[in-house]
Amino acid sequence: MFTALVVIASIYTATTFLTGALTGSALATLAARRIFGAMRAQLADAARQLAHDPLTGIHNRHSLRTALADFAAAHPAQPFVAALIDLDGFKEINDNHGHIVGDEVLIEIAERLAPIAAFYGGAIACHCSDEYAALFPVRQHGMARIAALRSAVAAPIEVQADNGRVFVALSASIGMAVVDSTDLFEEAALHNADIAMYHPKRGGGNQHTLCTPGMTMPPSEARRGPRLRDLHHRQDEVSA
């Protein structure tokens, strides 16, 4: 992310300098316009890198915050649904077929979930590894949204494995939380959805749960080290 910010700053500075140098000058020719066009393209690409996951092409966690801010501005004080979608059985796919196949699966799932989120007026992002985060306005289609998301994940995926084309199947554990648009993104929305998600996850998966007042993280066996998502979050804080 830091590299992309440096690129944007450099392009902006160069564009500003050239604009001042070429204004009213005979050098403002077709070649100069081409330079500006190339710079604008690089700027757009750098901005996209900041907002999108490099593997799946969907939003990353940072741009999901922007989506929430836009929603809050358009619908002040209106509640929304935050959802975390964790893929059950993804580790086994990586273990059995390798990370290249795992990446294919993540890309396919993202391509399935993105139009569903858009259809229901929401947004979806790659939260971390095999987990997706979504935001939806609170409307009457609550259960229909969840059913659509779970069905999209459950449909078999054909991938190219070492032994040829194979079909892999997944399910999803989904945690949801209804929060106000003015609530903090990480500390309220995703935190509550995370707590809710771990209830179906530790109950066998392939279920969804809504966070209720007083709900806490279900008991579990002791972990060995921090979660991958926590490591990524710490890296984001360092690089921000």
Short mmCIF file of N, CA and C in Angstrom, two decimals, residues 8-177:
data_model
loop_
_atom_site.label_atom_id
_atom_site.label_comp_id
_atom_site.label_asym_id
_atom_site.label_seq_id
_atom_site.Cartn_x
_atom_site.Cartn_y
_atom_site.Cartn_z
N ILE A 8 1.30 7.40 -6.50
CA ILE A 8 0.27 8.42 -6.68
C ILE A 8 0.84 9.82 -6.42
N ALA A 9 1.60 9.95 -5.33
CA ALA A 9 2.18 11.25 -5.00
C ALA A 9 3.16 11.70 -6.07
N SER A 10 3.96 10.78 -6.60
CA SER A 10 4.95 11.13 -7.62
C SER A 10 4.28 11.56 -8.92
N ILE A 11 3.25 10.83 -9.31
CA ILE A 11 2.55 11.16 -10.55
C ILE A 11 1.84 12.50 -10.41
N TYR A 12 1.23 12.73 -9.27
CA TYR A 12 0.53 14.00 -9.06
C TYR A 12 1.51 15.18 -9.12
N THR A 13 2.67 15.01 -8.47
CA THR A 13 3.67 16.08 -8.46
C THR A 13 4.17 16.36 -9.87
N ALA A 14 4.47 15.28 -10.62
CA ALA A 14 4.98 15.45 -11.98
C ALA A 14 3.93 16.09 -12.88
N THR A 15 2.68 15.67 -12.72
CA THR A 15 1.61 16.23 -13.55
C THR A 15 1.42 17.72 -13.26
N THR A 16 1.46 18.08 -11.99
CA THR A 16 1.31 19.49 -11.62
C THR A 16 2.45 20.33 -12.19
N PHE A 17 3.67 19.79 -12.12
CA PHE A 17 4.83 20.52 -12.64
C PHE A 17 4.73 20.72 -14.14
N LEU A 18 4.39 19.64 -14.86
CA LEU A 18 4.30 19.73 -16.31
C LEU A 18 3.17 20.65 -16.76
N THR A 19 2.08 20.59 -16.01
CA THR A 19 0.96 21.47 -16.36
C THR A 19 1.39 22.93 -16.31
N GLY A 20 2.11 23.30 -15.26
CA GLY A 20 2.58 24.66 -15.15
C GLY A 20 3.60 25.02 -16.19
N ALA A 21 4.46 24.06 -16.53
CA ALA A 21 5.53 24.33 -17.49
C ALA A 21 5.01 24.45 -18.92
N LEU A 22 3.94 23.70 -19.22
CA LEU A 22 3.48 23.64 -20.60
C LEU A 22 2.35 24.61 -20.91
N THR A 23 1.72 25.15 -19.86
CA THR A 23 0.60 26.05 -20.11
C THR A 23 1.07 27.26 -20.90
N GLY A 24 0.41 27.54 -21.99
CA GLY A 24 0.74 28.68 -22.82
C GLY A 24 2.01 28.50 -23.61
N SER A 25 2.55 27.27 -23.66
CA SER A 25 3.81 27.03 -24.37
C SER A 25 3.56 26.25 -25.64
N ALA A 26 4.43 26.45 -26.62
CA ALA A 26 4.32 25.69 -27.87
C ALA A 26 4.62 24.22 -27.67
N LEU A 27 5.14 23.83 -26.50
CA LEU A 27 5.47 22.42 -26.22
C LEU A 27 4.24 21.60 -25.88
N ALA A 28 3.09 22.29 -25.70
CA ALA A 28 1.86 21.55 -25.39
C ALA A 28 1.35 20.87 -26.64
N THR A 29 2.05 19.86 -27.08
CA THR A 29 1.79 19.16 -28.33
C THR A 29 1.13 17.83 -28.06
N LEU A 30 0.97 17.08 -29.13
CA LEU A 30 0.38 15.74 -29.00
C LEU A 30 1.22 14.87 -28.08
N ALA A 31 2.54 15.00 -28.17
CA ALA A 31 3.41 14.20 -27.30
C ALA A 31 3.15 14.50 -25.83
N ALA A 32 2.96 15.78 -25.53
CA ALA A 32 2.69 16.16 -24.14
C ALA A 32 1.36 15.59 -23.67
N ARG A 33 0.37 15.61 -24.55
CA ARG A 33 -0.93 15.04 -24.17
C ARG A 33 -0.82 13.55 -23.91
N ARG A 34 0.04 12.89 -24.70
CA ARG A 34 0.24 11.46 -24.48
C ARG A 34 0.89 11.19 -23.12
N ILE A 35 1.81 12.08 -22.74
CA ILE A 35 2.45 11.94 -21.43
C ILE A 35 1.41 12.07 -20.32
N PHE A 36 0.54 13.08 -20.46
CA PHE A 36 -0.51 13.27 -19.46
C PHE A 36 -1.45 12.06 -19.41
N GLY A 37 -1.77 11.54 -20.60
CA GLY A 37 -2.65 10.37 -20.65
C GLY A 37 -2.04 9.18 -19.95
N ALA A 38 -0.74 8.95 -20.17
CA ALA A 38 -0.05 7.84 -19.52
C ALA A 38 -0.02 8.03 -18.01
N MET A 39 0.21 9.28 -17.57
CA MET A 39 0.24 9.56 -16.14
C MET A 39 -1.12 9.34 -15.49
N ARG A 40 -2.16 9.78 -16.19
CA ARG A 40 -3.51 9.57 -15.63
C ARG A 40 -3.82 8.08 -15.52
N ALA A 41 -3.39 7.30 -16.51
CA ALA A 41 -3.63 5.86 -16.47
C ALA A 41 -2.88 5.22 -15.30
N GLN A 42 -1.63 5.65 -15.08
CA GLN A 42 -0.87 5.13 -13.95
C GLN A 42 -1.50 5.53 -12.63
N LEU A 43 -2.00 6.75 -12.57
CA LEU A 43 -2.66 7.22 -11.35
C LEU A 43 -3.91 6.40 -11.06
N ALA A 44 -4.70 6.13 -12.10
CA ALA A 44 -5.91 5.33 -11.92
C ALA A 44 -5.56 3.92 -11.49
N ASP A 45 -4.50 3.35 -12.07
CA ASP A 45 -4.09 2.00 -11.71
C ASP A 45 -3.60 1.94 -10.27
N ALA A 46 -2.83 2.95 -9.85
CA ALA A 46 -2.34 2.98 -8.47
C ALA A 46 -3.50 3.12 -7.49
N ALA A 47 -4.48 3.95 -7.84
CA ALA A 47 -5.65 4.11 -6.97
C ALA A 47 -6.44 2.82 -6.86
N ARG A 48 -6.53 2.10 -7.98
CA ARG A 48 -7.25 0.82 -7.96
C ARG A 48 -6.53 -0.19 -7.07
N GLN A 49 -5.21 -0.20 -7.13
CA GLN A 49 -4.45 -1.12 -6.29
C GLN A 49 -4.71 -0.86 -4.82
N LEU A 50 -4.89 0.40 -4.46
CA LEU A 50 -5.17 0.74 -3.07
C LEU A 50 -6.53 0.22 -2.62
N ALA A 51 -7.47 0.10 -3.54
CA ALA A 51 -8.85 -0.20 -3.17
C ALA A 51 -9.27 -1.64 -3.43
N HIS A 52 -8.44 -2.42 -4.11
CA HIS A 52 -8.87 -3.76 -4.51
C HIS A 52 -7.87 -4.83 -4.10
N ASP A 53 -8.40 -6.01 -3.82
CA ASP A 53 -7.57 -7.15 -3.49
C ASP A 53 -6.81 -7.61 -4.73
N PRO A 54 -5.50 -7.80 -4.66
CA PRO A 54 -4.73 -8.13 -5.87
C PRO A 54 -5.05 -9.49 -6.47
N LEU A 55 -5.55 -10.43 -5.67
CA LEU A 55 -5.85 -11.76 -6.21
C LEU A 55 -7.23 -11.81 -6.84
N THR A 56 -8.25 -11.42 -6.11
CA THR A 56 -9.63 -11.60 -6.57
C THR A 56 -10.16 -10.42 -7.37
N GLY A 57 -9.56 -9.23 -7.19
CA GLY A 57 -10.04 -8.05 -7.90
C GLY A 57 -11.21 -7.36 -7.25
N ILE A 58 -11.76 -7.92 -6.17
CA ILE A 58 -12.87 -7.25 -5.48
C ILE A 58 -12.29 -6.27 -4.45
N HIS A 59 -13.16 -5.56 -3.77
CA HIS A 59 -12.71 -4.58 -2.78
C HIS A 59 -11.85 -5.24 -1.70
N ASN A 60 -10.94 -4.45 -1.13
CA ASN A 60 -10.25 -4.90 0.07
C ASN A 60 -10.90 -4.26 1.29
N ARG A 61 -10.35 -4.55 2.47
CA ARG A 61 -10.98 -4.07 3.69
C ARG A 61 -10.99 -2.55 3.77
N HIS A 62 -9.95 -1.92 3.22
CA HIS A 62 -9.87 -0.46 3.27
C HIS A 62 -10.99 0.19 2.45
N SER A 63 -11.22 -0.33 1.24
CA SER A 63 -12.26 0.29 0.42
C SER A 63 -13.66 -0.07 0.93
N LEU A 64 -13.76 -1.14 1.72
CA LEU A 64 -15.05 -1.43 2.34
C LEU A 64 -15.39 -0.35 3.36
N ARG A 65 -14.37 0.17 4.03
CA ARG A 65 -14.61 1.31 4.92
C ARG A 65 -15.16 2.50 4.15
N THR A 66 -14.62 2.72 2.96
CA THR A 66 -15.10 3.83 2.12
C THR A 66 -16.55 3.60 1.73
N ALA A 67 -16.89 2.34 1.39
CA ALA A 67 -18.27 2.02 1.04
C ALA A 67 -19.20 2.31 2.21
N LEU A 68 -18.75 2.00 3.42
CA LEU A 68 -19.55 2.29 4.61
C LEU A 68 -19.71 3.80 4.80
N ALA A 69 -18.63 4.55 4.59
CA ALA A 69 -18.70 6.00 4.72
C ALA A 69 -19.68 6.59 3.72
N ASP A 70 -19.65 6.08 2.49
CA ASP A 70 -20.59 6.55 1.46
C ASP A 70 -22.02 6.23 1.85
N PHE A 71 -22.23 5.02 2.39
CA PHE A 71 -23.56 4.61 2.82
C PHE A 71 -24.05 5.51 3.95
N ALA A 72 -23.15 5.79 4.92
CA ALA A 72 -23.53 6.62 6.06
C ALA A 72 -23.89 8.03 5.62
N ALA A 73 -23.15 8.54 4.61
CA ALA A 73 -23.43 9.89 4.12
C ALA A 73 -24.78 9.96 3.41
N ALA A 74 -25.10 8.89 2.66
CA ALA A 74 -26.35 8.87 1.91
C ALA A 74 -27.55 8.51 2.79
N HIS A 75 -27.31 7.71 3.85
CA HIS A 75 -28.40 7.26 4.72
C HIS A 75 -28.01 7.47 6.17
N PRO A 76 -27.95 8.70 6.64
CA PRO A 76 -27.51 8.98 8.01
C PRO A 76 -28.38 8.28 9.05
N ALA A 77 -27.69 7.67 10.01
CA ALA A 77 -28.35 7.00 11.15
C ALA A 77 -29.15 5.78 10.75
N GLN A 78 -29.02 5.30 9.52
CA GLN A 78 -29.74 4.09 9.12
C GLN A 78 -28.87 2.87 9.41
N PRO A 79 -29.43 1.83 10.01
CA PRO A 79 -28.63 0.64 10.31
C PRO A 79 -28.28 -0.14 9.05
N PHE A 80 -27.26 -0.96 9.16
CA PHE A 80 -26.86 -1.82 8.05
C PHE A 80 -26.40 -3.16 8.61
N VAL A 81 -26.28 -4.12 7.73
CA VAL A 81 -25.84 -5.46 8.10
C VAL A 81 -24.39 -5.65 7.68
N ALA A 82 -23.56 -6.02 8.62
CA ALA A 82 -22.19 -6.44 8.32
C ALA A 82 -22.14 -7.96 8.40
N ALA A 83 -21.53 -8.59 7.43
CA ALA A 83 -21.46 -10.05 7.40
C ALA A 83 -20.04 -10.50 7.12
N LEU A 84 -19.62 -11.54 7.82
CA LEU A 84 -18.35 -12.20 7.54
C LEU A 84 -18.65 -13.60 7.02
N ILE A 85 -18.06 -13.92 5.89
CA ILE A 85 -18.32 -15.20 5.21
C ILE A 85 -17.02 -15.99 5.20
N ASP A 86 -16.97 -17.03 6.01
CA ASP A 86 -15.77 -17.86 6.13
C ASP A 86 -16.01 -19.18 5.39
N LEU A 87 -15.04 -19.55 4.54
CA LEU A 87 -15.19 -20.76 3.73
C LEU A 87 -14.83 -22.00 4.55
N ASP A 88 -15.81 -22.89 4.73
CA ASP A 88 -15.55 -24.16 5.41
C ASP A 88 -14.81 -25.10 4.45
N GLY A 89 -13.77 -25.75 4.94
CA GLY A 89 -13.08 -26.76 4.13
C GLY A 89 -12.04 -26.22 3.18
N PHE A 90 -11.76 -24.91 3.24
CA PHE A 90 -10.80 -24.37 2.28
C PHE A 90 -9.39 -24.89 2.55
N LYS A 91 -9.03 -25.08 3.80
CA LYS A 91 -7.70 -25.59 4.13
C LYS A 91 -7.46 -26.95 3.48
N GLU A 92 -8.48 -27.80 3.46
CA GLU A 92 -8.34 -29.12 2.85
C GLU A 92 -8.09 -29.02 1.35
N ILE A 93 -8.71 -28.02 0.70
CA ILE A 93 -8.47 -27.83 -0.73
C ILE A 93 -7.01 -27.44 -0.97
N ASN A 94 -6.50 -26.51 -0.16
CA ASN A 94 -5.10 -26.14 -0.26
C ASN A 94 -4.18 -27.34 0.00
N ASP A 95 -4.50 -28.11 1.03
CA ASP A 95 -3.66 -29.25 1.39
C ASP A 95 -3.68 -30.33 0.32
N ASN A 96 -4.84 -30.57 -0.27
CA ASN A 96 -4.99 -31.67 -1.22
C ASN A 96 -4.56 -31.30 -2.64
N HIS A 97 -4.75 -30.04 -3.02
CA HIS A 97 -4.52 -29.65 -4.42
C HIS A 97 -3.49 -28.54 -4.61
N GLY A 98 -3.06 -27.92 -3.52
CA GLY A 98 -2.05 -26.87 -3.63
C GLY A 98 -2.64 -25.47 -3.65
N HIS A 99 -1.78 -24.48 -3.45
CA HIS A 99 -2.23 -23.10 -3.31
C HIS A 99 -2.69 -22.49 -4.64
N ILE A 100 -2.18 -23.00 -5.76
CA ILE A 100 -2.64 -22.46 -7.04
C ILE A 100 -4.12 -22.76 -7.23
N VAL A 101 -4.50 -24.00 -6.92
CA VAL A 101 -5.91 -24.38 -6.99
C VAL A 101 -6.71 -23.58 -5.96
N GLY A 102 -6.13 -23.40 -4.77
CA GLY A 102 -6.81 -22.61 -3.75
C GLY A 102 -7.08 -21.19 -4.22
N ASP A 103 -6.12 -20.60 -4.92
CA ASP A 103 -6.32 -19.25 -5.45
C ASP A 103 -7.44 -19.23 -6.49
N GLU A 104 -7.49 -20.27 -7.34
CA GLU A 104 -8.58 -20.36 -8.32
C GLU A 104 -9.93 -20.36 -7.63
N VAL A 105 -10.02 -21.10 -6.52
CA VAL A 105 -11.28 -21.19 -5.78
C VAL A 105 -11.65 -19.83 -5.20
N LEU A 106 -10.68 -19.14 -4.62
CA LEU A 106 -10.96 -17.82 -4.04
C LEU A 106 -11.44 -16.83 -5.09
N ILE A 107 -10.83 -16.88 -6.27
CA ILE A 107 -11.24 -15.99 -7.36
C ILE A 107 -12.66 -16.31 -7.81
N GLU A 108 -12.96 -17.61 -7.95
CA GLU A 108 -14.30 -18.01 -8.41
C GLU A 108 -15.37 -17.60 -7.39
N ILE A 109 -15.09 -17.82 -6.11
CA ILE A 109 -16.06 -17.44 -5.08
C ILE A 109 -16.29 -15.93 -5.09
N ALA A 110 -15.21 -15.16 -5.24
CA ALA A 110 -15.36 -13.69 -5.29
C ALA A 110 -16.22 -13.28 -6.48
N GLU A 111 -16.02 -13.92 -7.62
CA GLU A 111 -16.80 -13.58 -8.81
C GLU A 111 -18.27 -13.95 -8.64
N ARG A 112 -18.56 -14.92 -7.80
CA ARG A 112 -19.95 -15.29 -7.54
C ARG A 112 -20.61 -14.35 -6.54
N LEU A 113 -19.85 -13.95 -5.52
CA LEU A 113 -20.43 -13.15 -4.45
C LEU A 113 -20.63 -11.69 -4.84
N ALA A 114 -19.73 -11.15 -5.66
CA ALA A 114 -19.80 -9.73 -6.00
C ALA A 114 -21.13 -9.32 -6.63
N PRO A 115 -21.65 -10.04 -7.64
CA PRO A 115 -22.93 -9.61 -8.21
C PRO A 115 -24.11 -9.77 -7.25
N ILE A 116 -24.02 -10.72 -6.33
CA ILE A 116 -25.09 -10.87 -5.33
C ILE A 116 -25.11 -9.65 -4.42
N ALA A 117 -23.92 -9.25 -3.96
CA ALA A 117 -23.85 -8.06 -3.11
C ALA A 117 -24.39 -6.83 -3.83
N ALA A 118 -24.02 -6.68 -5.10
CA ALA A 118 -24.47 -5.52 -5.87
C ALA A 118 -25.99 -5.56 -6.06
N PHE A 119 -26.55 -6.74 -6.30
CA PHE A 119 -27.99 -6.89 -6.53
C PHE A 119 -28.79 -6.43 -5.31
N TYR A 120 -28.26 -6.70 -4.12
CA TYR A 120 -28.97 -6.33 -2.90
C TYR A 120 -28.52 -4.98 -2.35
N GLY A 121 -27.83 -4.20 -3.18
CA GLY A 121 -27.46 -2.86 -2.79
C GLY A 121 -26.31 -2.77 -1.81
N GLY A 122 -25.46 -3.83 -1.78
CA GLY A 122 -24.37 -3.85 -0.82
C GLY A 122 -23.02 -3.87 -1.51
N ALA A 123 -22.00 -4.22 -0.73
CA ALA A 123 -20.64 -4.30 -1.24
C ALA A 123 -19.95 -5.47 -0.55
N ILE A 124 -19.00 -6.08 -1.25
CA ILE A 124 -18.28 -7.22 -0.68
C ILE A 124 -16.79 -7.02 -0.88
N ALA A 125 -16.01 -7.56 0.04
CA ALA A 125 -14.56 -7.37 -0.01
C ALA A 125 -13.86 -8.64 0.44
N CYS A 126 -12.61 -8.77 0.03
CA CYS A 126 -11.76 -9.82 0.57
C CYS A 126 -11.27 -9.35 1.92
N HIS A 127 -11.69 -10.05 2.97
CA HIS A 127 -11.31 -9.62 4.32
C HIS A 127 -9.93 -10.15 4.68
N CYS A 128 -9.71 -11.43 4.48
CA CYS A 128 -8.40 -12.02 4.72
C CYS A 128 -8.43 -13.48 4.28
N SER A 129 -7.49 -13.85 3.43
CA SER A 129 -7.34 -15.25 3.01
C SER A 129 -8.67 -15.81 2.50
N ASP A 130 -9.26 -16.77 3.24
CA ASP A 130 -10.48 -17.43 2.78
C ASP A 130 -11.72 -16.85 3.44
N GLU A 131 -11.70 -15.57 3.72
CA GLU A 131 -12.83 -14.93 4.38
C GLU A 131 -13.20 -13.65 3.64
N TYR A 132 -14.50 -13.43 3.49
CA TYR A 132 -15.02 -12.26 2.79
C TYR A 132 -15.87 -11.46 3.76
N ALA A 133 -15.88 -10.15 3.57
CA ALA A 133 -16.71 -9.27 4.39
C ALA A 133 -17.70 -8.55 3.48
N ALA A 134 -18.92 -8.37 3.97
CA ALA A 134 -19.96 -7.73 3.16
C ALA A 134 -20.72 -6.72 3.99
N LEU A 135 -21.25 -5.70 3.31
CA LEU A 135 -22.12 -4.70 3.91
C LEU A 135 -23.41 -4.66 3.12
N PHE A 136 -24.54 -4.62 3.82
CA PHE A 136 -25.83 -4.53 3.17
C PHE A 136 -26.73 -3.56 3.93
N PRO A 137 -27.52 -2.78 3.22
CA PRO A 137 -28.54 -1.99 3.92
C PRO A 137 -29.59 -2.92 4.52
N VAL A 138 -30.19 -2.51 5.62
CA VAL A 138 -31.23 -3.32 6.25
C VAL A 138 -32.51 -3.18 5.44
N ARG A 139 -32.88 -4.24 4.79
CA ARG A 139 -34.11 -4.27 3.98
C ARG A 139 -34.85 -5.57 4.23
N GLN A 140 -35.92 -5.76 3.48
CA GLN A 140 -36.77 -6.92 3.72
C GLN A 140 -36.20 -8.21 3.15
N HIS A 141 -35.05 -8.15 2.46
CA HIS A 141 -34.53 -9.34 1.79
C HIS A 141 -33.47 -10.06 2.62
N GLY A 142 -33.52 -9.93 3.94
CA GLY A 142 -32.45 -10.45 4.77
C GLY A 142 -32.12 -11.91 4.54
N MET A 143 -33.09 -12.80 4.66
CA MET A 143 -32.82 -14.22 4.52
C MET A 143 -32.52 -14.60 3.07
N ALA A 144 -33.11 -13.87 2.13
CA ALA A 144 -32.84 -14.15 0.72
C ALA A 144 -31.38 -13.87 0.39
N ARG A 145 -30.84 -12.81 0.96
CA ARG A 145 -29.43 -12.49 0.75
C ARG A 145 -28.54 -13.61 1.26
N ILE A 146 -28.80 -14.06 2.48
CA ILE A 146 -27.96 -15.09 3.08
C ILE A 146 -28.07 -16.39 2.30
N ALA A 147 -29.28 -16.74 1.89
CA ALA A 147 -29.46 -17.96 1.10
C ALA A 147 -28.71 -17.87 -0.21
N ALA A 148 -28.74 -16.71 -0.84
CA ALA A 148 -28.02 -16.54 -2.11
C ALA A 148 -26.52 -16.65 -1.92
N LEU A 149 -25.99 -16.07 -0.85
CA LEU A 149 -24.57 -16.15 -0.57
C LEU A 149 -24.14 -17.59 -0.30
N ARG A 150 -24.91 -18.29 0.51
CA ARG A 150 -24.55 -19.68 0.83
C ARG A 150 -24.65 -20.57 -0.39
N SER A 151 -25.65 -20.34 -1.23
CA SER A 151 -25.79 -21.14 -2.45
C SER A 151 -24.64 -20.89 -3.42
N ALA A 152 -24.21 -19.63 -3.50
CA ALA A 152 -23.10 -19.30 -4.39
C ALA A 152 -21.82 -20.01 -3.98
N VAL A 153 -21.60 -20.09 -2.67
CA VAL A 153 -20.40 -20.77 -2.17
C VAL A 153 -20.51 -22.28 -2.38
N ALA A 154 -21.71 -22.84 -2.17
CA ALA A 154 -21.89 -24.29 -2.18
C ALA A 154 -21.84 -24.92 -3.56
N ALA A 155 -22.11 -24.15 -4.61
CA ALA A 155 -22.08 -24.73 -5.96
C ALA A 155 -20.68 -25.25 -6.27
N PRO A 156 -20.56 -26.50 -6.76
CA PRO A 156 -19.23 -27.08 -7.03
C PRO A 156 -18.42 -26.21 -7.99
N ILE A 157 -17.11 -26.22 -7.78
CA ILE A 157 -16.18 -25.43 -8.58
C ILE A 157 -15.24 -26.37 -9.32
N GLU A 158 -15.15 -26.21 -10.63
CA GLU A 158 -14.24 -27.04 -11.42
C GLU A 158 -12.88 -26.33 -11.50
N VAL A 159 -11.83 -27.06 -11.13
CA VAL A 159 -10.48 -26.48 -11.14
C VAL A 159 -9.51 -27.46 -11.80
N GLN A 160 -8.36 -26.95 -12.18
CA GLN A 160 -7.31 -27.76 -12.79
C GLN A 160 -6.33 -28.20 -11.70
N ALA A 161 -6.41 -29.46 -11.31
CA ALA A 161 -5.50 -30.03 -10.33
C ALA A 161 -4.38 -30.80 -11.03
N ASP A 162 -3.44 -31.32 -10.27
CA ASP A 162 -2.32 -32.07 -10.86
C ASP A 162 -2.79 -33.31 -11.61
N ASN A 163 -3.88 -33.90 -11.16
CA ASN A 163 -4.40 -35.12 -11.80
C ASN A 163 -5.53 -34.82 -12.79
N GLY A 164 -5.63 -33.57 -13.24
CA GLY A 164 -6.64 -33.20 -14.23
C GLY A 164 -7.72 -32.32 -13.63
N ARG A 165 -8.79 -32.12 -14.39
CA ARG A 165 -9.90 -31.28 -13.93
C ARG A 165 -10.68 -32.02 -12.85
N VAL A 166 -10.91 -31.33 -11.73
CA VAL A 166 -11.66 -31.90 -10.63
C VAL A 166 -12.68 -30.87 -10.13
N PHE A 167 -13.68 -31.37 -9.43
CA PHE A 167 -14.67 -30.50 -8.82
C PHE A 167 -14.43 -30.47 -7.31
N VAL A 168 -14.44 -29.29 -6.75
CA VAL A 168 -14.32 -29.13 -5.30
C VAL A 168 -15.58 -28.47 -4.77
N ALA A 169 -15.92 -28.78 -3.54
CA ALA A 169 -17.14 -28.25 -2.94
C ALA A 169 -16.82 -27.63 -1.59
N LEU A 170 -17.49 -26.54 -1.29
CA LEU A 170 -17.30 -25.81 -0.05
C LEU A 170 -18.66 -25.50 0.57
N SER A 171 -18.60 -25.05 1.79
CA SER A 171 -19.78 -24.43 2.40
C SER A 171 -19.28 -23.17 3.11
N ALA A 172 -20.19 -22.44 3.71
CA ALA A 172 -19.80 -21.18 4.35
C ALA A 172 -20.40 -21.06 5.74
N SER A 173 -19.60 -20.54 6.65
CA SER A 173 -20.09 -20.12 7.96
C SER A 173 -20.20 -18.60 7.92
N ILE A 174 -21.41 -18.09 8.19
CA ILE A 174 -21.66 -16.65 8.04
C ILE A 174 -22.09 -16.05 9.37
N GLY A 175 -21.41 -15.00 9.75
CA GLY A 175 -21.80 -14.25 10.94
C GLY A 175 -22.30 -12.89 10.53
N MET A 176 -23.38 -12.43 11.15
CA MET A 176 -23.97 -11.15 10.79
C MET A 176 -24.17 -10.28 12.03
N ALA A 177 -24.11 -8.99 11.81
CA ALA A 177 -24.38 -8.04 12.89
C ALA A 177 -25.11 -6.84 12.30
#
